[in-house]
CSV table of C-alpha atoms in Angstrom, one decimal:
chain,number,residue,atom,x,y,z
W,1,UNK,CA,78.3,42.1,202.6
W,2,UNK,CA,80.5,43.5,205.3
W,3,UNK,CA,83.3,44.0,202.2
W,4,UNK,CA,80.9,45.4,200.1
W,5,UNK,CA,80.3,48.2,202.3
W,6,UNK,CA,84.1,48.9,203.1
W,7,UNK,CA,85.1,49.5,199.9
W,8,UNK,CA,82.3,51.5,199.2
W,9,UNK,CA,82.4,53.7,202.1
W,10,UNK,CA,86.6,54.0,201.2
W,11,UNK,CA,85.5,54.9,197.8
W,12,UNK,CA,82.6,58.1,199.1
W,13,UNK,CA,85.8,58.7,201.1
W,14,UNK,CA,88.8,58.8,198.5
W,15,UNK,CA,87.9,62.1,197.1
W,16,UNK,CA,88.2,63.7,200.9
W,17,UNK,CA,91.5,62.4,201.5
W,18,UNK,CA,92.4,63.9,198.2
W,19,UNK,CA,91.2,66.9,198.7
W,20,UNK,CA,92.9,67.5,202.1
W,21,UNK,CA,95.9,66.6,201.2
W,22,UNK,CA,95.7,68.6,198.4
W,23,UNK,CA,94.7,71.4,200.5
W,24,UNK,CA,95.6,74.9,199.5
W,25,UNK,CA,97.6,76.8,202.6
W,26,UNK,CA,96.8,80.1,203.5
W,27,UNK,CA,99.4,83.2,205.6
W,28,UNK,CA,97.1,82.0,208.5
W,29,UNK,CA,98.5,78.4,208.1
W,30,UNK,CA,102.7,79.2,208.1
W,31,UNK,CA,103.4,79.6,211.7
W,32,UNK,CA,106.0,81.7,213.0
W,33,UNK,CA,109.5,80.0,213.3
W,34,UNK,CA,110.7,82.5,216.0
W,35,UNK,CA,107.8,81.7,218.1
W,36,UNK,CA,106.4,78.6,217.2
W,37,UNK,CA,109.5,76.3,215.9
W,38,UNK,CA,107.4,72.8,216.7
W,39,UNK,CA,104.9,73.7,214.0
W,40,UNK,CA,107.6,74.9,211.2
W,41,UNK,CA,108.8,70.9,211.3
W,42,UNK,CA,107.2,67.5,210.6
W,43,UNK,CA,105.7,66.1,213.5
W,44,UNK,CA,107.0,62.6,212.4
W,45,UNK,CA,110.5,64.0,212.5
W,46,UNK,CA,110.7,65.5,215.5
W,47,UNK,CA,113.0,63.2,217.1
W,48,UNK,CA,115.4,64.1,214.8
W,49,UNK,CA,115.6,67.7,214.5
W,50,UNK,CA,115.6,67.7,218.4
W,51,UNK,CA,119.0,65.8,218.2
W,52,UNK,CA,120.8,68.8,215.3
W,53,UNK,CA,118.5,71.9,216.8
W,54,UNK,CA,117.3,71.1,220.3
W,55,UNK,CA,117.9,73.1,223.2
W,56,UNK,CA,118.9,71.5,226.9
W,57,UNK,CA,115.4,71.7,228.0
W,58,UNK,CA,114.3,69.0,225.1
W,59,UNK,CA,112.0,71.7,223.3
W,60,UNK,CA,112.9,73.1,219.5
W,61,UNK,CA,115.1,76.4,219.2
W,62,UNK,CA,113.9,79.1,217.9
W,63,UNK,CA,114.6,79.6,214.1
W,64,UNK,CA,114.6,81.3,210.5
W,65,UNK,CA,113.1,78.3,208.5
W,66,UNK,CA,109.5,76.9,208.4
W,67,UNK,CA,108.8,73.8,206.5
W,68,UNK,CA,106.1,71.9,207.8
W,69,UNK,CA,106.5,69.5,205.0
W,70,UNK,CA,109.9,68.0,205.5
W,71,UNK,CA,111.7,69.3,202.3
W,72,UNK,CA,115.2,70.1,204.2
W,73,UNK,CA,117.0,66.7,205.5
W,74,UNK,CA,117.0,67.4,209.7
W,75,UNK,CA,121.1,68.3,209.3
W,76,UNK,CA,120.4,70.5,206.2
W,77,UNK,CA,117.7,72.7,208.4
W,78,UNK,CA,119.9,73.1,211.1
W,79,UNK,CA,123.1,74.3,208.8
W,80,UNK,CA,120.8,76.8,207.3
W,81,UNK,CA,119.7,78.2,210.2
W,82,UNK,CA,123.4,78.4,211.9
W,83,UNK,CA,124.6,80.6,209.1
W,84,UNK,CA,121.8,82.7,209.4
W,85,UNK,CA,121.9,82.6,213.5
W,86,UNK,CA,125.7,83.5,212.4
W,87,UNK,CA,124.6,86.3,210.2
W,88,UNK,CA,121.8,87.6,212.8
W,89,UNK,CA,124.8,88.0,216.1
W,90,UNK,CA,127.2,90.1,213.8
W,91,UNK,CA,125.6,92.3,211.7
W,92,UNK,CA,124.9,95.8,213.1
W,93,UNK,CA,122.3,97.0,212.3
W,94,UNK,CA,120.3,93.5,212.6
W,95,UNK,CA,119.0,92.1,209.4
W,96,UNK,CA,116.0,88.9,209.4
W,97,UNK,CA,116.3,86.5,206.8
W,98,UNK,CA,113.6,84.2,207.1
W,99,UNK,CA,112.7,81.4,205.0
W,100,UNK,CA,109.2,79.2,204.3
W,101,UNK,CA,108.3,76.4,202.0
W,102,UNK,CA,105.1,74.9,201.6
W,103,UNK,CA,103.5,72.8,198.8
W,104,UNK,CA,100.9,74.8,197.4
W,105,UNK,CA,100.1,78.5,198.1
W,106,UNK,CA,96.9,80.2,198.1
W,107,UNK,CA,96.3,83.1,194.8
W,108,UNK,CA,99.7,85.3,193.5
W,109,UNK,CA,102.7,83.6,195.2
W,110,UNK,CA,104.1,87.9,195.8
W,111,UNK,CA,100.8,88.9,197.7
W,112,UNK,CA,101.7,85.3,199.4
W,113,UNK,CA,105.1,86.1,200.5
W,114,UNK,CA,104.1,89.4,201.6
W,115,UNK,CA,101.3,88.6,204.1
W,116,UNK,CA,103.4,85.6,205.4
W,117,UNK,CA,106.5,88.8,205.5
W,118,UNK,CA,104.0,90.8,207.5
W,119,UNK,CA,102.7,88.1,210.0
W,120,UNK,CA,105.7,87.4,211.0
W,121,UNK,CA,107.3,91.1,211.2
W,122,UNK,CA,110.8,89.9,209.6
W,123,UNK,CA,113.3,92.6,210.6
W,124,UNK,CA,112.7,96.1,212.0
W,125,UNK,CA,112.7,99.5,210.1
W,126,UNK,CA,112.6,97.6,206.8
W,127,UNK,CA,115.9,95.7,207.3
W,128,UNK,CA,114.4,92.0,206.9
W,129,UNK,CA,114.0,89.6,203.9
W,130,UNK,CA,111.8,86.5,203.6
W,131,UNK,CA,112.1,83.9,200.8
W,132,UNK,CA,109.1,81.5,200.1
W,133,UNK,CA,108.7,78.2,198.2
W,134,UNK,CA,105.9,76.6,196.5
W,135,UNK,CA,107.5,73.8,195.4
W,136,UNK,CA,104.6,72.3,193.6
W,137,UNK,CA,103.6,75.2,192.1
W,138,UNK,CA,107.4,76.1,190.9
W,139,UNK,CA,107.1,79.5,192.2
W,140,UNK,CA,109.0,81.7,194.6
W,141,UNK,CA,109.3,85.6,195.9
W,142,UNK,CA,111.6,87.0,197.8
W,143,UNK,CA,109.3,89.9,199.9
W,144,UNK,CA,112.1,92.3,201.5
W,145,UNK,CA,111.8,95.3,203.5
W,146,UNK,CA,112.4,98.8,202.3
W,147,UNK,CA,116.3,99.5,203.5
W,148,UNK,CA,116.9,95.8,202.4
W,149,UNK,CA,115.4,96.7,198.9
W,150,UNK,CA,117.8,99.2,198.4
W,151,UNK,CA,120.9,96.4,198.8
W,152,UNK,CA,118.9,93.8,196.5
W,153,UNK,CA,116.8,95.3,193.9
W,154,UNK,CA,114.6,93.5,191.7
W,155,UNK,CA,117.8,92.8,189.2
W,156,UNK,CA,119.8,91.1,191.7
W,157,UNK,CA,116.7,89.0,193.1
W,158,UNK,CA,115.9,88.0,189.1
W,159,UNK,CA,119.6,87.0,188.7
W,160,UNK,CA,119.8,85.0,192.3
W,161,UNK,CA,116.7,83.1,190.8
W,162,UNK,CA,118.2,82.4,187.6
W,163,UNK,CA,121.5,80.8,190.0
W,164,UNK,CA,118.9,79.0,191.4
W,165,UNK,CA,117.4,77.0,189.0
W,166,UNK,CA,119.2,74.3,188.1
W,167,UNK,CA,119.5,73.2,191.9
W,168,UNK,CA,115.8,73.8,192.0
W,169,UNK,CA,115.5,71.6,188.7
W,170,UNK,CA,117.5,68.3,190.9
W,171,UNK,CA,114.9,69.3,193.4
W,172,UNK,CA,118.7,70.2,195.5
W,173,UNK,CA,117.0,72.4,197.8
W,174,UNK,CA,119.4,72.7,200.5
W,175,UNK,CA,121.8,73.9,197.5
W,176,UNK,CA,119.5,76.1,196.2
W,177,UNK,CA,118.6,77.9,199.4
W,178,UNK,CA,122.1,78.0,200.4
W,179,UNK,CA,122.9,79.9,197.5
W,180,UNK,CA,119.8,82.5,198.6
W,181,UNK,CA,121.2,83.2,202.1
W,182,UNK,CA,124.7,83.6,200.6
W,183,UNK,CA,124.2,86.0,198.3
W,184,UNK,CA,121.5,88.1,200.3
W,185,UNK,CA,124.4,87.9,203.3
W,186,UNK,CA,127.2,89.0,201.4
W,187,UNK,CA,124.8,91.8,199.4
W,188,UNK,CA,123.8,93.2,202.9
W,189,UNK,CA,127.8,92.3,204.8
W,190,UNK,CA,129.6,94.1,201.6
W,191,UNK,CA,127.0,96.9,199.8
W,192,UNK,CA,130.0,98.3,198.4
W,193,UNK,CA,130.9,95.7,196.1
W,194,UNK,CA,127.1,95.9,195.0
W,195,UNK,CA,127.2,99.5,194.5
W,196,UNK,CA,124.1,100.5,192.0
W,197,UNK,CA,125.0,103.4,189.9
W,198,UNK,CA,122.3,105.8,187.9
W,199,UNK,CA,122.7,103.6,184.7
W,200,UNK,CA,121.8,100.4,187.1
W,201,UNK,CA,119.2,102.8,188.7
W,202,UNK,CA,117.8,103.1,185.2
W,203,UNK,CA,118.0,100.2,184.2
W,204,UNK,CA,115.6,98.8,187.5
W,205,UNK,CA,113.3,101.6,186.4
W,206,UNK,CA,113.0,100.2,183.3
W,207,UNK,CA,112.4,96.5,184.4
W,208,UNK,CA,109.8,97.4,186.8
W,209,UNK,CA,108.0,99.5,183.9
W,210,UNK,CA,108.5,96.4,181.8
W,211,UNK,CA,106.9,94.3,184.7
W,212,UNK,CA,104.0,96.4,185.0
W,213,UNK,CA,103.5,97.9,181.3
W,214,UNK,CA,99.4,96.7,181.2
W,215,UNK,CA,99.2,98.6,184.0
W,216,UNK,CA,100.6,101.8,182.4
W,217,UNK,CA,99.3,101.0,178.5
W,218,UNK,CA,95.7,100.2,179.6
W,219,UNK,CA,95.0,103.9,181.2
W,220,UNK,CA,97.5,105.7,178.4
W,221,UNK,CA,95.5,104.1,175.7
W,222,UNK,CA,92.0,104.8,177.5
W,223,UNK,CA,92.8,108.6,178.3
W,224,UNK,CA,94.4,109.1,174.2
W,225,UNK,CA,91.6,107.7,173.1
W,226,UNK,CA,88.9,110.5,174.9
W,227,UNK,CA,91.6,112.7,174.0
W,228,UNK,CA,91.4,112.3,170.4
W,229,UNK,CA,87.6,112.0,170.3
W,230,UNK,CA,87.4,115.4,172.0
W,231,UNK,CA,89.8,116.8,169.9
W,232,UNK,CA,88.0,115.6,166.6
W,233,UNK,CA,85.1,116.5,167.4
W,234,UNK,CA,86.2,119.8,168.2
W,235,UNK,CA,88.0,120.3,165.1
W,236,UNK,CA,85.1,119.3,163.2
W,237,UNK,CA,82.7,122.0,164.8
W,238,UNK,CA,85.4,124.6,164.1
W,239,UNK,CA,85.8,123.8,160.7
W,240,UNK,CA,81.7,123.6,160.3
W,241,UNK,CA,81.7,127.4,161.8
W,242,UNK,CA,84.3,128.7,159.8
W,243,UNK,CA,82.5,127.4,156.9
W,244,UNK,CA,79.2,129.1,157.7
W,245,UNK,CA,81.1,132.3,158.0
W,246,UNK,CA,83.0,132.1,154.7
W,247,UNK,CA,79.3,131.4,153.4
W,248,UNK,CA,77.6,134.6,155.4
W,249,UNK,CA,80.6,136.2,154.2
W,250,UNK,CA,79.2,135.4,150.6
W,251,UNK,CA,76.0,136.3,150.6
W,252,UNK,CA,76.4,139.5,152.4
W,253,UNK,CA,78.9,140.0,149.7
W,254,UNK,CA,76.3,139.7,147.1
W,255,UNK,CA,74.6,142.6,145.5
W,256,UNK,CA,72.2,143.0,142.3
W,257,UNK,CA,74.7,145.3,140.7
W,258,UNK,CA,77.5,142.3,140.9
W,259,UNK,CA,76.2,139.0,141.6
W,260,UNK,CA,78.9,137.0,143.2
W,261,UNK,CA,79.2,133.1,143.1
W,262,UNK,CA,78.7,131.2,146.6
W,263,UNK,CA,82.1,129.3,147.2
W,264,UNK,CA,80.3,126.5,148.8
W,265,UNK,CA,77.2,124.4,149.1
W,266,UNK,CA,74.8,125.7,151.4
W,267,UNK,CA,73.6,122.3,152.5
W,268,UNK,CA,76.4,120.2,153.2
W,269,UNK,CA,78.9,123.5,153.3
W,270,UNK,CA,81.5,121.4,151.5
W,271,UNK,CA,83.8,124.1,149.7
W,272,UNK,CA,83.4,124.1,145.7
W,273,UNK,CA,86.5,123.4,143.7
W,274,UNK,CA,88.3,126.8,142.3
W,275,UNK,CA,87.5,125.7,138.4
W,276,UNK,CA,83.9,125.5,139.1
W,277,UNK,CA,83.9,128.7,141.1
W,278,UNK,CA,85.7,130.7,138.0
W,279,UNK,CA,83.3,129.1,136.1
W,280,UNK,CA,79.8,130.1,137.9
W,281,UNK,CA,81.2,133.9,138.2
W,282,UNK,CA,82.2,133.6,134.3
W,283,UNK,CA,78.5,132.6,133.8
W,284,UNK,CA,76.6,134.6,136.4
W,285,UNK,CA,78.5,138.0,134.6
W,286,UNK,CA,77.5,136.6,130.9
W,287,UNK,CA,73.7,136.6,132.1
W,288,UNK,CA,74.0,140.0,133.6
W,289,UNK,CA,75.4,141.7,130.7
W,290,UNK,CA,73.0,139.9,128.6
W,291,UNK,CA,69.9,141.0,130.5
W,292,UNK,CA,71.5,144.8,130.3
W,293,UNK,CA,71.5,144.6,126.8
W,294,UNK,CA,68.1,143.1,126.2
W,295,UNK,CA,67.2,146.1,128.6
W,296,UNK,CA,68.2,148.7,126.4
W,297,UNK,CA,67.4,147.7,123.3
W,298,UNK,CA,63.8,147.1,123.9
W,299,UNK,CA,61.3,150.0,122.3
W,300,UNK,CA,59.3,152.4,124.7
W,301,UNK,CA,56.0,151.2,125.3
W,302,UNK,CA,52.9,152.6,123.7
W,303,UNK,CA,49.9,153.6,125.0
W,304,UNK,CA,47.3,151.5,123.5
W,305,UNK,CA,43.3,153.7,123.3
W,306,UNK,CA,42.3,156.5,121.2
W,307,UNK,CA,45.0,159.3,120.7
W,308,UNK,CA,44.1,162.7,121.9
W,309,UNK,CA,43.3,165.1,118.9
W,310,UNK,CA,45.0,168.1,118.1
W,311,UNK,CA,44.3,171.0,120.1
W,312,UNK,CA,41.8,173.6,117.8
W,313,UNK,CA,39.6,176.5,118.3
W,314,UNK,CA,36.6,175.7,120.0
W,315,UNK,CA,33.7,175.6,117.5
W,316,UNK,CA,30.8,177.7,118.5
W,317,UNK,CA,27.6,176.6,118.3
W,318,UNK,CA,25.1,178.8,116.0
W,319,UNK,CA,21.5,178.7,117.7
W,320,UNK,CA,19.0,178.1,114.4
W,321,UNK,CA,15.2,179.6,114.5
């Protein structure tokens, strides 16, 4: 009985265990290297990073890398972070590269990247980058600052992405982000070498037009469209009153001496073709010179009643006795 209830209670209990380990992780949940390098490494491996990145008080350094989840070997983590501790001392002004990888992020990996960029405040004046991983998703952004933007445009991160594939692909990631910090060091150490001309300028235009082209179609299409509605319907009254001129035009025009043919139909105001106008003039003068000859041929009218007689001497009247 006592077995019975064990495996059901581990069975209500599976999905739980699932779902937390499957847990989605939030900005709020990648802490902050600089400041909190204990919770950017397994706990179960603590032992060993202490021994390649441990300070003389027995406490975690602080660093550029957070992976809570143990995908960097302990010797790996600290080799990246040297080269960037490396970078960091030299460079003048100061750059941040910072670096997280999680399992699974929470909505659009960029709007990740960035919130993660601003809660930790990687580099000042613009002049930090920040590279995060979701390795079971397959995604990654690079969220930079504005002055580093200008040293690796969107071209030059979609090309260090395509370098990094087929690391990514052997699941190499100490590899992969090597090549990342490499290329964004020697981009910022050596801008000259990367120099972007107006054709590359351009061309970056073009890309992030590409990138965004719903955006842009959407509201063009939308706004041509009221466009062209207004306009036809505009056109169409202005044709409609131009007709109903033409046709007050036309029967102004008219007069019983010369009868003239309307040019269009008074109901729909549709023009009539020029045969059929020619012809209905042609007709309308035949019937008028008809009826003027019918006029003048017809005989006066006589006065019907008795006709007055002759005019004659008055006739006197002779009194008889």
């Amino acid at each position: 009985m006592a077995g019975d209830v064990s495996r059901y209670l581990a069975l209500c209990l599976l999905p739980l265990v699932f779902a937390a380990a499957a847990r989605r992780v939030s900005a709020a949940d990648i802490a902050n290297p600089r400041s909190h390098p204990e919770k950017c490494v397994p706990d179960r491996k603590l032992n060993e990073y202490l021994d390649v990145w441990g300070n003389e008080q027995g406490r975690l350094k602080p660093s550029w890398i957070c992976d809570p989840y143990g995908f960097l070997r302990p010797g790996d983590f600290a080799r990246l972070n040297d080269d960037i501790d490396r970078f960091y001392e030299h460079i003048v002004p100061a750059y941040e590269i910072g670096i997280a990888l999680v399992r699974r992020n929470t909505g659009d990996i960029g709007v990740f990247a960035r919130s993660v960029y601003d809660q930790w405040g990687v580099g000042e004046d613009g002049r930090g980058a920040l590279l995060v991983m979701a390795i079971d998703h397959h995604e990654m952004f690079l969220a930079t600052g504005r002055q580093t933007k200008k040293l690796i445009p969107d071209r030059a991160i979609d090309q260090l992405f395509d370098d990094m594939g087929p690391t990514l692909r052997r699941e190499d990631y100490h590899a992969a982000l090597s090549l990342a910090v490499d290329t964004m060091i020697s981009r910022i150490e050596h801008p000259s070498l990367y120099k972007v001309g107006f054709w590359s300028r351009m061309a970056d235009v073009a890309w992030w037009c590409w990138d965004h082209i719903t955006l842009l179609v959407y509201p063009v299409i939308f706004i041509g469209a009221l466009l062209a509605s207004w306009f036809s319907e505009w056109a169409d009254r202005r044709r409609a009153r131009a007709r109903l001129n033409r046709l007050d035009a036309d029967l102004r025009s008219t007069s019983p001496a010369r009868p003239r043919c309307a040019t269009m139909c008074a109901i729909c105001l549709e023009e009539f073709p020029p045969e059929h106008i020619r012809r209905m003039e042609q007709l309308e003068l035949g019937d008028s010179a008809t009826s003027t000859i019918a006029a003048s041929s017809t005989p006066a009218t006589t006065t019907l009643g008795p006709s007055p007689s002759p005019s004659s001497s008055p006739s006197s009247t002779t009194d008889v006795m």
